[in-house]
Amino acid sequence: QSSIKFTNEPPQGVKAGLKRTYASITQDQLDITNIAQWKPMLYATAFLHTTVQERRMFGPLGWNIPYEFNQADLTASVQFIQNHLDDIDPKKGISWNTVRYMLGEVQYGGRVTDDYDKRLLNTFATVWFGDHMFTDTFCFYKGYDIPKCKTVQEFLAAIETLPLVDTPEVFGLHPNADITYQSNFAQEVLDTIMNIQPKDSGGGSGETRETIVFRIAEDMLEKLPSDYIAHEIRARLHKMGALTSMNIFLRQEIDRMQRVITLVRNTLTDLKLAIEGTIIMSENLRDALDNMFDARVPREWGRCSWDSSTLGFWFMELLERNSQYSSWLWDGRPVVFWMTGFFNPQGFLTAMRQEVTRAHKGWALDSVTVHNEVTKCFKEDITTPPGEGVYIHGLYLDGASWDKRNTKLTEAQPKVLFQMLPVVHMFAINSTAPKDPKLYQSPVYKKPQRTDLTYITFICLKTTQSPDHWTLRGVALLCDIK
């Protein structure tokens, strides 16, 4: 069978996106109503449409999930605004709550499945749609204002004056987002090149793939931690208090770590035997051989452990995680916890909540919520545990910087993509009231891929600017930046 595939890709850049939108608008459509607000609102909707599409190229900084926003969303939004303006009472004016809800929750929001993406979309609707958009001082970004035109040709002429290349700040992001975009693009190209390389051993001189992998396997087996012995762990946990919520959590984590250690040891041992020709090279062993040669994590290991960009980072993390578990088990509870090193960080925070709830008579777990305070110290400066709750370290700010002296969010430094956050004190309070709206609620993710699977919780951060500013910046906390 033969076929031709046509794809209709959205144009790149604000200028190209707006030109495409206004090329499909007729003069009759522009003059369909005499209401003064119609033309500015039409332009703002077209600008929003271009922005939501352009943010996709910045990866998780733009949208957690890259949604397929298309022309139908714009057409439906324009139709709604036209109908709404036709129906308004001139004395009451535009119902901005209705407009924002329809754009942020229905027309574009109907595609959005992630809560933080929904928050971003609603923030765009709040910041760009309101009576302030009709003032002379309003602009989406410096140089990107709403032109006061009457004909389609005038609008197209105004769009023609826009820059060909847009700074990420037009879409609410920090200029550093461009570095993220270029890095991701380069990584994608290199990954593709790696995947299409021939896998067979060459006949030339030098070491074969099998010899190199054999040496890597031997080195890893040498460094691999020893197994946890079940009866020793039971005895130690019994001594520490086996039924306390934190110790139950530790037991579950050690069980999962033991499964990973066993799998790695078995795979490496079998792989050495298969390379020597003692046993048959199975599909899983072949996959392990190919991936280890490319410095990637074998598929079977990744399924039962954690994501990592390279095998070296993955194995280093295995040793660091194991070090935290064994030190907690044999030397006592850590003063500061490395939350990145847990399989189930949500379970860790729940165990902390249970611990605090049990310490207060009359508190019910359902009404106890996690709260936090960012300290001015780093891990090395802390020698005693908190009176209540836990200290955690190893969180990185993505999309912003941290003012340690005033403990608040600030703009990211040029070319600095991530910044380590000082130690955070996580504790529980007996209140289900909403958090202070002046604080920015930053989501915390296990990895740079921001999805529901990697989401842990949110942390409240102080800010002198509006929290909406940081929402548009795509600011989040990451446990791991590799």
Coordinates of C-alpha atoms in Angstrom, one line a residue:
Q1 CA 0.0 0.0 0.0
S2 CA 1.2 3.5 -0.7
S3 CA -0.1 6.8 0.7
I4 CA 0.7 10.4 1.1
K5 CA 0.5 11.9 4.6
F6 CA -0.4 15.6 5.0
T7 CA 0.2 17.3 8.3
N8 CA -1.1 20.8 9.2
E9 CA 1.5 22.1 11.7
P10 CA 0.9 25.4 13.6
P11 CA 3.4 28.1 12.4
Q12 CA 6.3 29.0 14.7
G13 CA 6.4 32.4 16.4
V14 CA 3.8 34.9 17.5
K15 CA 4.0 36.9 14.2
A16 CA 3.4 33.8 12.0
G17 CA 0.6 32.5 14.3
L18 CA -1.3 35.8 14.4
K19 CA -0.8 36.3 10.6
R20 CA -2.3 32.8 10.0
T21 CA -5.3 33.7 12.3
Y22 CA -6.0 37.1 10.7
A23 CA -5.6 35.6 7.2
S24 CA -8.6 33.5 7.9
I25 CA -10.7 36.4 9.3
T26 CA -12.9 38.3 6.9
Q27 CA -13.7 42.1 7.1
D28 CA -17.4 41.1 7.6
Q29 CA -16.4 39.0 10.7
L30 CA -14.5 42.0 12.0
D31 CA -17.5 44.3 11.5
I32 CA -20.1 41.9 12.8
T33 CA -20.7 44.0 15.9
N34 CA -20.4 47.7 16.8
I35 CA -19.3 47.0 20.4
A36 CA -15.9 48.6 21.0
Q37 CA -14.5 45.7 23.0
W38 CA -15.0 43.2 20.2
K39 CA -11.8 43.9 18.1
P40 CA -9.4 44.0 21.2
M41 CA -10.9 40.8 22.6
L42 CA -10.6 39.0 19.2
Y43 CA -6.9 40.0 19.0
A44 CA -6.3 38.9 22.7
T45 CA -7.9 35.5 22.0
A46 CA -5.7 35.0 18.9
F47 CA -2.7 36.0 21.0
L48 CA -3.7 33.5 23.7
H49 CA -4.1 30.8 21.0
T50 CA -0.6 31.4 19.7
T51 CA 0.9 31.5 23.2
V52 CA -0.6 28.2 24.3
Q53 CA 0.8 26.6 21.2
E54 CA 4.3 28.2 21.4
R55 CA 4.7 27.2 25.1
R56 CA 4.8 23.5 24.0
M57 CA 8.3 23.8 22.6
F58 CA 9.7 24.6 26.0
G59 CA 8.9 21.1 27.4
P60 CA 7.7 20.8 31.0
L61 CA 8.5 24.5 31.6
G62 CA 5.8 25.4 29.1
W63 CA 3.2 22.7 29.7
N64 CA 3.5 19.6 31.9
I65 CA 1.7 17.7 29.1
P66 CA 2.0 18.9 25.5
Y67 CA -1.7 19.3 24.5
E68 CA -2.8 19.4 20.8
F69 CA -4.5 22.8 20.8
N70 CA -5.9 23.5 17.3
Q71 CA -7.9 25.9 15.2
A72 CA -11.2 24.5 16.4
D73 CA -10.4 25.8 20.0
L74 CA -9.8 29.3 18.6
T75 CA -12.9 29.2 16.4
A76 CA -15.1 28.1 19.4
S77 CA -13.5 30.8 21.7
V78 CA -14.1 33.6 19.1
Q79 CA -17.7 32.4 18.6
F80 CA -18.3 32.4 22.3
I81 CA -16.9 35.9 22.8
Q82 CA -19.0 37.2 19.9
N83 CA -22.2 35.6 21.4
H84 CA -21.3 36.9 24.9
L85 CA -20.9 40.5 23.6
D86 CA -24.2 40.3 21.7
D87 CA -26.0 39.3 24.8
I88 CA -24.5 41.6 27.4
D89 CA -26.4 44.3 29.3
P90 CA -24.7 47.7 28.4
K91 CA -25.1 48.9 32.0
K92 CA -23.5 45.8 33.6
G93 CA -20.8 45.4 30.9
I94 CA -18.8 42.2 30.2
S95 CA -18.9 39.4 32.8
W96 CA -15.2 38.7 33.1
N97 CA -15.7 35.7 35.4
T98 CA -17.8 34.1 32.6
V99 CA -15.2 34.9 29.9
R100 CA -12.3 33.6 32.0
Y101 CA -14.1 30.5 32.9
M102 CA -15.1 29.7 29.3
L103 CA -11.6 30.2 28.0
G104 CA -9.6 28.7 30.9
E105 CA -11.9 25.8 31.9
V106 CA -14.0 25.0 28.8
Q107 CA -12.7 26.0 25.4
Y108 CA -9.0 25.5 26.0
G109 CA -9.2 24.0 29.5
G110 CA -11.4 21.2 28.2
R111 CA -8.3 19.6 26.7
V112 CA -6.2 20.1 29.8
T113 CA -5.9 17.1 32.2
D114 CA -3.2 18.3 34.6
D115 CA -4.2 20.5 37.6
Y116 CA -1.1 22.7 37.3
D117 CA -1.6 23.2 33.6
K118 CA -5.2 24.2 34.3
R119 CA -3.9 26.7 36.9
L120 CA -1.6 28.2 34.2
L121 CA -4.4 28.5 31.7
N122 CA -6.6 30.2 34.2
T123 CA -3.8 32.6 35.1
F124 CA -3.4 33.6 31.5
A125 CA -7.2 34.3 31.4
T126 CA -7.0 36.4 34.6
V127 CA -3.9 38.4 33.6
W128 CA -4.9 39.1 30.0
F129 CA -8.7 39.4 30.1
G130 CA -10.3 42.2 32.1
D131 CA -11.2 45.9 31.8
H132 CA -7.5 46.7 32.0
M133 CA -7.0 45.2 28.5
F134 CA -8.7 48.2 26.9
T135 CA -6.3 50.8 28.4
D136 CA -3.5 52.4 26.5
T137 CA -0.9 51.0 28.9
F138 CA -1.9 47.3 28.5
C139 CA 0.6 45.0 26.7
F140 CA 1.2 41.3 26.7
Y141 CA 4.9 42.0 26.8
K142 CA 7.0 45.0 25.9
G143 CA 6.3 45.7 22.2
Y144 CA 3.4 43.3 22.1
D145 CA 0.3 45.5 22.6
I146 CA -3.2 45.3 21.2
P147 CA -3.3 47.4 18.0
K148 CA -6.2 49.9 17.5
C149 CA -7.2 49.0 14.0
K150 CA -10.5 48.9 12.0
T151 CA -9.7 46.7 9.0
V152 CA -8.1 43.3 8.5
Q153 CA -5.4 44.9 6.4
E154 CA -4.5 47.3 9.2
F155 CA -4.3 44.4 11.7
L156 CA -2.0 42.4 9.3
A157 CA 0.2 45.5 8.8
A158 CA 0.5 45.9 12.7
I159 CA 1.3 42.2 13.0
E160 CA 4.0 42.6 10.3
T161 CA 5.9 45.0 12.7
L162 CA 6.3 42.3 15.4
P163 CA 9.7 40.6 15.8
L164 CA 10.4 37.4 13.8
V165 CA 12.0 35.7 16.8
D166 CA 10.2 35.9 20.2
T167 CA 11.9 36.0 23.6
P168 CA 10.4 33.4 26.0
E169 CA 9.2 36.3 28.2
V170 CA 6.4 37.0 25.7
F171 CA 4.9 33.7 26.9
G172 CA 5.5 34.5 30.5
L173 CA 8.7 32.4 30.8
H174 CA 12.2 33.5 31.8
P175 CA 14.8 34.0 29.0
N176 CA 16.7 30.9 30.4
A177 CA 13.8 28.8 29.0
D178 CA 15.4 29.2 25.5
I179 CA 18.5 27.3 26.8
T180 CA 16.2 24.5 28.0
Y181 CA 14.5 24.4 24.6
Q182 CA 17.8 24.3 22.7
S183 CA 19.2 21.6 25.0
N184 CA 16.1 19.4 24.7
F185 CA 16.2 19.7 20.9
A186 CA 19.9 18.8 20.8
Q187 CA 19.4 15.9 23.1
E188 CA 16.5 14.6 20.9
V189 CA 18.8 14.7 17.8
L190 CA 21.6 12.9 19.6
D191 CA 19.2 10.2 21.0
T192 CA 18.0 9.6 17.5
I193 CA 21.5 9.2 16.1
M194 CA 22.4 6.8 19.0
N195 CA 19.2 4.7 18.3
I196 CA 20.0 4.2 14.6
Q197 CA 23.6 3.1 15.1
P198 CA 24.4 -0.5 14.1
K199 CA 24.4 -2.9 17.1
D200 CA 26.6 -5.7 15.8
S201 CA 30.2 -6.1 16.8
G202 CA 32.6 -4.6 14.3
G203 CA 35.5 -6.6 12.8
G204 CA 38.0 -3.9 13.3
S205 CA 40.7 -3.7 15.9
G206 CA 40.0 -2.6 19.5
E207 CA 37.7 -3.9 22.1
T208 CA 34.4 -5.5 21.2
R209 CA 31.0 -4.4 22.7
E210 CA 30.9 -7.6 24.7
T211 CA 34.4 -7.0 26.2
I212 CA 33.5 -3.4 27.2
V213 CA 30.1 -4.5 28.8
F214 CA 31.8 -7.4 30.6
R215 CA 34.2 -5.0 32.2
I216 CA 31.4 -2.6 33.2
A217 CA 29.4 -5.6 34.7
E218 CA 32.4 -6.7 36.7
D219 CA 33.0 -3.1 38.0
M220 CA 29.3 -2.7 39.0
L221 CA 29.2 -6.1 40.7
E222 CA 32.2 -5.1 42.8
K223 CA 30.5 -1.9 44.0
L224 CA 27.0 -3.3 44.4
P225 CA 25.8 -3.1 48.0
S226 CA 25.4 -6.4 49.9
D227 CA 21.9 -7.9 50.4
Y228 CA 19.7 -6.9 53.4
I229 CA 19.2 -10.0 55.6
A230 CA 15.5 -10.2 56.5
H231 CA 15.9 -11.5 60.1
E232 CA 18.5 -8.8 60.9
I233 CA 16.2 -6.0 59.6
R234 CA 13.3 -7.4 61.6
A235 CA 15.3 -7.5 64.8
R236 CA 16.7 -3.9 64.3
L237 CA 13.3 -2.4 63.4
H238 CA 11.8 -4.2 66.5
K239 CA 14.4 -2.5 68.6
M240 CA 13.7 0.9 67.0
G241 CA 9.9 0.5 67.4
A242 CA 8.5 -1.6 64.5
L243 CA 5.0 -0.1 64.6
T244 CA 5.9 3.6 64.4
S245 CA 4.7 5.1 61.1
M246 CA 8.3 6.2 60.0
N247 CA 9.8 2.7 60.7
I248 CA 7.0 1.0 58.7
F249 CA 7.8 3.3 55.9
L250 CA 11.5 2.5 56.2
R251 CA 10.7 -1.3 56.1
Q252 CA 8.7 -0.9 52.8
E253 CA 11.5 1.2 51.2
I254 CA 14.2 -1.4 52.2
D255 CA 12.1 -4.2 50.7
R256 CA 11.9 -2.3 47.4
M257 CA 15.6 -1.6 47.4
Q258 CA 16.4 -5.2 48.1
R259 CA 14.3 -6.2 45.0
V260 CA 16.4 -3.8 42.8
I261 CA 19.7 -5.0 44.3
T262 CA 18.7 -8.7 43.6
L263 CA 17.6 -7.9 40.0
V264 CA 20.8 -6.0 39.2
R265 CA 23.0 -8.7 40.7
N266 CA 21.2 -11.5 38.8
T267 CA 21.3 -9.6 35.5
L268 CA 25.0 -8.7 35.8
T269 CA 26.0 -12.3 36.8
D270 CA 23.9 -13.8 33.9
L271 CA 25.2 -11.3 31.5
K272 CA 28.8 -12.2 32.2
L273 CA 28.0 -15.9 31.8
A274 CA 26.1 -15.2 28.5
I275 CA 29.1 -13.2 27.1
E276 CA 31.4 -16.1 28.0
G277 CA 29.0 -18.4 26.2
T278 CA 28.1 -20.5 29.3
I279 CA 24.4 -19.7 29.0
I280 CA 22.1 -18.5 26.2
M281 CA 21.8 -14.7 25.6
S282 CA 18.0 -14.1 26.3
E283 CA 16.1 -11.0 25.1
N284 CA 16.4 -9.3 28.5
L285 CA 20.2 -9.9 28.5
R286 CA 20.5 -8.6 25.0
D287 CA 18.6 -5.5 26.0
A288 CA 20.9 -5.1 29.0
L289 CA 24.0 -5.5 26.8
D290 CA 22.8 -2.9 24.3
N291 CA 21.8 -0.4 26.9
M292 CA 24.9 -0.7 29.1
F293 CA 27.1 -0.2 26.0
D294 CA 25.2 3.0 25.3
A295 CA 25.4 4.0 29.0
R296 CA 21.7 3.7 29.4
V297 CA 19.6 2.0 32.0
P298 CA 18.4 -1.5 30.9
R299 CA 14.6 -1.6 30.5
E300 CA 14.0 -4.3 33.2
W301 CA 15.9 -2.2 35.8
G302 CA 14.1 1.0 34.9
R303 CA 10.7 -0.8 35.3
C304 CA 11.3 -1.7 39.0
S305 CA 13.4 1.4 40.0
W306 CA 13.6 5.0 39.0
D307 CA 14.2 7.0 35.8
S308 CA 17.7 8.3 35.0
S309 CA 19.3 9.8 32.0
T310 CA 22.4 7.6 32.0
L311 CA 23.6 4.3 33.6
G312 CA 26.3 6.1 35.6
F313 CA 23.8 8.5 37.3
W314 CA 21.4 5.6 37.9
F315 CA 24.0 3.4 39.6
M316 CA 25.3 6.4 41.6
E317 CA 21.8 7.1 42.8
L318 CA 21.4 3.4 43.8
L319 CA 24.5 3.7 46.0
E320 CA 23.3 7.0 47.5
R321 CA 19.8 5.7 48.2
N322 CA 21.1 2.5 49.8
S323 CA 23.5 4.6 51.9
Q324 CA 20.6 6.6 53.4
Y325 CA 18.6 3.4 54.1
S326 CA 21.4 1.6 55.8
S327 CA 22.5 4.7 57.8
W328 CA 18.9 5.2 59.0
L329 CA 18.6 1.5 59.9
W330 CA 21.9 1.0 61.7
D331 CA 22.9 4.5 62.9
G332 CA 19.4 5.9 63.8
R333 CA 17.1 8.4 62.2
P334 CA 18.8 11.0 60.0
V335 CA 18.7 14.7 61.1
V336 CA 18.0 15.8 57.5
F337 CA 16.3 13.5 55.0
W338 CA 17.1 13.3 51.3
M339 CA 13.6 13.0 49.9
T340 CA 14.9 12.3 46.3
G341 CA 16.2 8.9 47.7
F342 CA 12.8 7.5 48.4
F343 CA 10.7 5.3 46.1
N344 CA 7.5 6.7 47.7
P345 CA 8.1 10.2 48.9
Q346 CA 4.3 10.8 49.3
G347 CA 4.3 7.8 51.8
F348 CA 7.2 9.5 53.7
L349 CA 5.1 12.8 54.1
T350 CA 2.0 10.7 55.1
A351 CA 4.1 8.9 57.7
M352 CA 5.3 12.2 59.1
R353 CA 1.7 13.5 59.3
Q354 CA 0.7 10.3 61.2
E355 CA 3.6 10.8 63.6
V356 CA 2.6 14.4 64.3
T357 CA -1.1 13.5 64.6
R358 CA -0.4 10.7 67.2
A359 CA 1.8 13.1 69.2
H360 CA -1.2 15.5 69.7
K361 CA -4.2 14.2 71.6
G362 CA -7.5 15.0 69.8
W363 CA -6.1 15.5 66.4
A364 CA -7.6 13.5 63.5
L365 CA -5.5 12.5 60.5
D366 CA -8.3 13.8 58.1
S367 CA -8.0 17.3 59.3
V368 CA -4.2 17.4 59.5
T369 CA -2.4 18.9 56.5
V370 CA 1.3 19.3 55.5
H371 CA 2.8 22.7 55.8
N372 CA 6.4 24.0 55.3
E373 CA 8.9 26.6 56.1
V374 CA 12.1 27.2 54.0
T375 CA 15.1 27.7 56.4
K376 CA 18.2 29.7 55.8
C377 CA 20.5 26.7 56.3
F378 CA 21.9 24.0 54.1
K379 CA 22.3 20.3 55.1
E380 CA 25.8 20.8 56.5
D381 CA 24.7 23.6 58.9
I382 CA 22.0 21.5 60.7
T383 CA 23.1 19.2 63.6
T384 CA 19.8 18.6 65.5
P385 CA 16.4 17.4 64.2
P386 CA 13.3 19.7 64.5
G387 CA 11.0 19.4 67.5
E388 CA 8.2 18.3 65.2
G389 CA 8.1 17.2 61.5
V390 CA 11.2 16.6 59.4
Y391 CA 14.0 18.5 57.6
I392 CA 14.4 17.7 53.9
H393 CA 17.1 18.7 51.4
G394 CA 18.0 18.1 47.8
L395 CA 15.3 20.2 46.1
Y396 CA 16.1 22.3 43.1
L397 CA 14.2 25.4 41.9
D398 CA 13.4 25.3 38.2
G399 CA 12.4 28.6 36.5
A400 CA 13.4 30.9 39.4
S401 CA 16.1 31.7 41.9
W402 CA 16.1 31.9 45.7
D403 CA 17.0 34.9 47.9
K404 CA 18.5 33.1 50.9
R405 CA 18.7 36.2 53.1
N406 CA 15.1 37.2 52.7
T407 CA 13.8 33.7 52.1
K408 CA 11.8 34.5 49.0
L409 CA 11.6 33.8 45.3
T410 CA 13.5 36.0 42.9
E411 CA 14.2 36.0 39.1
A412 CA 16.6 33.3 37.9
Q413 CA 20.2 34.3 37.2
P414 CA 21.1 34.4 33.5
K415 CA 22.2 31.0 32.2
V416 CA 21.5 29.3 35.6
L417 CA 18.7 26.8 35.0
F418 CA 18.5 25.3 38.5
Q419 CA 19.2 26.4 42.0
M420 CA 19.5 24.3 45.1
L421 CA 16.9 25.3 47.7
P422 CA 18.0 25.4 51.4
V423 CA 16.7 22.8 53.8
V424 CA 12.9 22.8 54.1
H425 CA 11.2 22.1 57.4
M426 CA 8.1 20.0 56.6
F427 CA 5.5 19.7 59.4
A428 CA 1.8 19.1 60.0
I429 CA -0.9 21.5 61.1
N430 CA -4.4 20.8 62.4
S431 CA -6.2 22.9 59.7
T432 CA -7.7 22.2 56.3
A433 CA -8.1 26.0 55.6
P434 CA -6.7 27.2 52.2
K435 CA -3.1 28.4 52.1
D436 CA -2.3 32.1 52.1
P437 CA -3.0 33.4 48.6
K438 CA 0.1 35.6 48.8
L439 CA 2.3 32.5 48.8
Y440 CA 3.3 30.7 45.6
Q441 CA 2.3 27.1 45.8
S442 CA 5.1 25.4 43.9
P443 CA 4.6 21.8 42.8
V444 CA 7.3 19.3 43.7
Y445 CA 8.3 16.6 41.1
K446 CA 10.6 13.6 41.4
K447 CA 12.1 14.3 37.9
P448 CA 12.3 17.0 35.3
Q449 CA 9.3 15.3 33.5
R450 CA 6.4 16.9 35.2
T451 CA 3.5 14.5 35.2
D452 CA 1.0 13.0 37.7
L453 CA 3.4 10.1 38.0
T454 CA 6.3 12.2 39.2
Y455 CA 4.2 14.7 41.3
I456 CA 4.8 14.5 45.1
T457 CA 3.2 17.5 46.8
F458 CA 3.3 21.3 46.8
I459 CA 5.5 23.6 48.9
C460 CA 4.5 27.2 49.8
L461 CA 7.2 29.8 48.9
K462 CA 7.3 33.4 49.9
T463 CA 7.3 36.0 47.1
T464 CA 7.0 39.8 46.9
Q465 CA 5.6 39.6 43.3
S466 CA 2.2 38.2 42.5
P467 CA 2.1 34.3 42.6
D468 CA 0.6 34.6 39.1
H469 CA 4.0 35.8 37.8
W470 CA 5.7 32.5 39.0
T471 CA 2.8 30.4 37.6
L472 CA 3.5 31.9 34.1
R473 CA 7.2 31.3 34.6
G474 CA 6.5 27.6 35.1
V475 CA 8.3 27.6 38.5
A476 CA 8.5 24.2 40.2
L477 CA 10.7 22.2 42.6
L478 CA 12.6 19.1 41.3
C479 CA 14.0 16.4 43.4
D480 CA 16.4 15.4 40.6
I481 CA 17.7 17.5 37.7
K482 CA 19.6 14.7 35.9

